[in-house]
Steps between C-alpha positions, in 0.01 A plus 500: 500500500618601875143530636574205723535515860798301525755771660463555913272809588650820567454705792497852390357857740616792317366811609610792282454730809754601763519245828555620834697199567762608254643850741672204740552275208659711219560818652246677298162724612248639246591787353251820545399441124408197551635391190767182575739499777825708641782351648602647861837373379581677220189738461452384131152404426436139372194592222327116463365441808513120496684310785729337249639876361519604884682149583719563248649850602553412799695170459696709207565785709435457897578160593733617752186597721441099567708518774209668652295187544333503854159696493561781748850598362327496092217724676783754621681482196195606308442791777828621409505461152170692496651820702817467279723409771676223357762554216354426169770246459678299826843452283874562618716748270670180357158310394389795346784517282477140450097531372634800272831330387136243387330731384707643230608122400182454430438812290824384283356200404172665426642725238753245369833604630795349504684354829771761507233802465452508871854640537389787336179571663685502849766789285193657426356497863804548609582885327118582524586491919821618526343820328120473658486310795945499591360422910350172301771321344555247776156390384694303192734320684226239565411470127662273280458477151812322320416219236526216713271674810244601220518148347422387868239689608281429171504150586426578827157703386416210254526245756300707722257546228487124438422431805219699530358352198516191636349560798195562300543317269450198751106665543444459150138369373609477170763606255578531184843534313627765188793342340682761263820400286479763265597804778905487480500661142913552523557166586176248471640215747246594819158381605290729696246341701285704720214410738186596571353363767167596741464447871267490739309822485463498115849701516690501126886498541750504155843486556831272323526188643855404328709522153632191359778516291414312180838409412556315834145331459470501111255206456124513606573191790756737677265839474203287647741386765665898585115630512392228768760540661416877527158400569631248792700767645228745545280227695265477095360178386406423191116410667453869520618601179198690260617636216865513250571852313754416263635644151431351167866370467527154362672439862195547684248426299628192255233222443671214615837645691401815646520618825138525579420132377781397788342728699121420479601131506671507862189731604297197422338321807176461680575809704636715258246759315517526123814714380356811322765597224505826286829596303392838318528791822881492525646729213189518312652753212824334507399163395200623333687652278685241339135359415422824290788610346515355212787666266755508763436889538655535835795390431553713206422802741725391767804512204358838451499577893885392523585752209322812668692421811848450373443735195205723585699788707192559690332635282223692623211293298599179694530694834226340601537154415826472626418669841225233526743258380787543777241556761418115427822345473773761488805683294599164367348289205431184626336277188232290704412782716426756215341210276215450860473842551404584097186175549329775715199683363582845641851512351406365185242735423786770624698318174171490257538896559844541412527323228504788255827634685644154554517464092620825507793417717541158333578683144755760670716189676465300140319248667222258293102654485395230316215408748338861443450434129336188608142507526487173647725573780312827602163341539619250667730776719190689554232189602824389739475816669121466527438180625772545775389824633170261548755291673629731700123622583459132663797498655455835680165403620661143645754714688285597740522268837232452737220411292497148519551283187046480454613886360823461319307196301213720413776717341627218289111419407437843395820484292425179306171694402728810375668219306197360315406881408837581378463159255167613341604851506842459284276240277322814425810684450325696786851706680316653742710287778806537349583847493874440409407245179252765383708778477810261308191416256423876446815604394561152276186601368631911408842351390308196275172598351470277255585187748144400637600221728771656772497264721382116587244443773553091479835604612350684800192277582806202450719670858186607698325135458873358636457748804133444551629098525814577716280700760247206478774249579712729823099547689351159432552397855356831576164422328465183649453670834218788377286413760693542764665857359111594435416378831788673694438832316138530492344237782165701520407517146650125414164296466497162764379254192802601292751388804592132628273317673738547822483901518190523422314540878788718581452714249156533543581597841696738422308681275239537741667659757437891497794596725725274266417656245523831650840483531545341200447867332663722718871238522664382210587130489743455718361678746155300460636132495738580796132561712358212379469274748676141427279307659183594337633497176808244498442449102461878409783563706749280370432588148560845643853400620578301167424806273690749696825284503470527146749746360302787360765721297819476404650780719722352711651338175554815336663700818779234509524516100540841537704470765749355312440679187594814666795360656661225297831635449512459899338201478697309294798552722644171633241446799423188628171333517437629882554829448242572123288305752489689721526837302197405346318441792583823611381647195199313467327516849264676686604369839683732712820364632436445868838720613492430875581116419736620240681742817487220728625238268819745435525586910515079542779433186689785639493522883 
């Protein structure tokens, strides 16, 4: 349990109104709305009005303005700014093309492109103003984009990037750590780890903290040594270390030599709070689906997948599976990606409805359709598609961030209940859940009247007891904190005699305040806990911090699988362990790059 008061209080004062203070500050007034705040800078209006967002944009965008420091000279500034007479932006012709010459870097790496691209997006700019804009060509001499410059300035931006993350990283409460070795589905020799850490004012912050190449650091001694390390680097110790998201490889999660034994051992000290480990949020349908398929379907398919793309001529049936197929992993077949993209509910139940066509097409390219004369194989093809569209249900509903992990748990809860009801229901030969199984059994049953038994439910019962136990296994560590998820979530309703002896006057207090629980209605969580005052409720409070530095979805997982899913055939260019760092870090953040350092960094190395 974490309902200790061993952590230091935290001073947090979040208002979630617009501050005077901030005109001088951050260069921003209220905006005639009164809805968030607009920049005098840049005119663009910053929606959350929390001092954080506000701090943010300006250190992103309009650090320049710190050279305005003494009080009557940030006064004028803001005078002028407010009657428009200073330039939005105070930059020379040259830094300007430098911050673009960024900019489009940047936007390279976003979508995946190659080093040598950037040649031919400055062609491009070049003939659209030499025909537009011919007085504006000059503008280009300032931009560089060859390989080598692009190479250059995306380490620049990831250092820059790094930085900030360490800069508040170093404010940290408490953290917690998503370790993800199944991502690189071209090449599987990567570990993802990302953080997510919370500071001072209850604020969440997700981004990668590094990628260790596993074939440098293939045992478990020399990945626990690259992640602290990492951890050391960003100014992390293990004391403040919550919670470990990991996969269900036997890498991570082996009894006696995986990494999370090494790691929950070296965690262990007087000072250190209990580890909180849960393996099942990272690719939830991909490993998932190894549990459930039980007659090697998928692989089967994916033969049949290869032969529609070599041999299929587009046909027009398969139009749409093979649009939805190259918009996840391109033109060419590449076995492990299309074998990952088939474990996914959506596109299997694309598959289930094809499958008429597919034997179809099988018989004109004198390929086997044994499987479709095999009654066995098309239940269990049909339950497969079921029971991981279920999946895929779940894993939806833990894709969405920003609900803190009390929520994504009460998913998984409310899924281990669908479970049970699935068991009793197929005992019953009750289909009503599995839409896909029932309609295999209705046409067995046309084709095979006189064949009462079409299809086994011990078979069925057999795979959805093994994934009841697997999802009991990945969220143990989970349950053993359901107190303090309950607590977090629902503090009002969460009865005093059912908590520790140590929360209980707090509590108590708590739920007796009116205007605390005034604003408990009208803010959500976040909002709520980052009020609460730390020294009134040090216990309460630190819970608070502990839960939300729990990783609550899997979506910054996903965006850098898809990431590279997208792009792999880029990807799996020779590139050298700085530079998929740092593309993925690029594609992965939310932090803006802050461009004025990035322009002065360039102005120093080039003088």
């Amino acid at each position: 349990m974490w309902m200790t008061p061993k952590r230091s209080k935290m001073e947090v004062d979040e208002a979630l109104v617009f501050r005077p203070e901030w005109t001088q500050r951050y260069l921003v007034v209220e905006p005639p709305e009164g809805d968030g705040a607009l920049c005098l800078v840049c005119r663009r209006l910053i929606v959350a009005t929390r001092e954080r967002d506000v701090r943010r944009h300006y250190e992103a965008e309009h650090e320049y303005y710190e050279r305005y420091v003494a009080d009557g000279e940030r006064a004028a500034l803001v005078e002028r700014l407010r009657q428009g007479d200073l330039p939005v932006a105070s930059l020379t012709p040259e830094e300007r093309a430098a911050r673009a010459g960024l900019g489009l870097c940047r936007l390279l790496a976003l979508k995946g492109r190659g080093w040598s691209e950037g040649d031919f997006v400055y062609q491009c700019m070049e003939i659209l103003l030499r025909e537009v804009l011919p007085e504006h060509v000059s503008v280009l001499q300032g931009i560089d984009l060859s390989p080598d410059i692009t190479r250059q300035r995306i380490l620049s931006i990831d250092r820059n990037l790094r930085s900030q993350l360490f800069n508040r990283a170093r404010d940290f409460k408490a953290y917690s750590l998503a370790l993800d070795d199944q991502a690189f589905v071209a090449y599987e020799n990567y570990l993802l780890v990302f953080i997510r850490g919370v500071g001072p004012e209850l604020e969440v912050q997700e981004d990668l903290l590094t990628i260790i190449n596993l074939t440098h650091h293939f045992s478990v001694g020399a990945l626990m040594s690259a992640i602290l390390e990492a951890l050391q680097t960003a100014g992390l110790s293990l004391q403040r270390m919550v919670g470990l998201t990991t996969t269900h490889t036997l890498r991570m999660i082996g009894e006696n030599s995986g990494l999370v034994s090494y790691m929950r051992e070296k965690a262990v000290s007087p000072n250190c709070w209990n580890v909180i480990h849960y393996s099942g949020f990272l690719h939830l349908e991909l490993l998932s689906s190894y549990d459930v398929d039980v007659n090697q379907i998928i692989n089967t398919i994916s033969e049949w997948i290869v032969l529609i793309k070599t041999r299929g001529v587009r046909r027009p049936e398969f139009q749409t599976l093979l649009t939805e197929s190259e918009s996840e992993h391109g033109e060419r077949v590449n076995g492990r990606c299309l074998n990952n993209w088939l474990r996914r509910g959506k596109t299997l139940k694309l598959i289930f409805s094809l499958r008429k066509e597919m034997e179809a097409f099988l018989v004109s390219v004198g390929a086997t359709t044994v499987h479709f004369s095999d009654k066995q194989w098309l239940c269990d093809f049909g339950f497969l598609v079921d029971i991981m569209e279920h999946l895929r249900e779940l894993s939806e509903e833990l894709r969405v961030s920003k609900v803190f992990a009390a929520a994504a748990f009460d998913h998984i809860c409310t899924f281990e209940v669908k479970l049970n009801l699935f068991q009793r229901h197929i005992e019953e030969k009750n289909l009503t859940d599995f839409p896909a199984l029932r309609e295999v059994v209705d046409e067995l049953k046309q084709q095979n009247k006189e064949d009462q038994k079409i299809f086994d439910p011990d078979r069925y019962q057999m795979v959805i007891c093994r994934l009841q136990k697997e999802f009991e296994r990945h969220f143990k560590d989970l349950r053993f904190i359901k107190k303090d998820l309950e607590l977090f979530s629902n503090p009002f309703n969460f009865k005093p005699e059912y908590a520790p002896i140590s929360v209980r006057v707090e509590l108590t207090k708590l739920q007796a305040n009116t205007n605390l629980w005034n604003e408990y209605r009208i803010k959500d969580l976040g909002q709520f806990y980052a009020g609460l005052s730390a020294e009134s409720y040090p216990i309460i409070k630190g819970v608070a911090c502990k839960v939300a530095s729990l990783f609550d979805s899997n979506q910054i997982c996903e965006k850098a699988f898809s990431y590279l899913t997208r792009n792999q055939h880029t990807l799996s260019q020779p590139l050298t362990d700085e530079h998929l760092q740092a593309l993925f870090r690029v594609a992965t953040t939310e932090m803006e790059p802050g461009w004025d350092d990035l322009v002065r960094e360039r102005n120093e190395s080039n003088p």
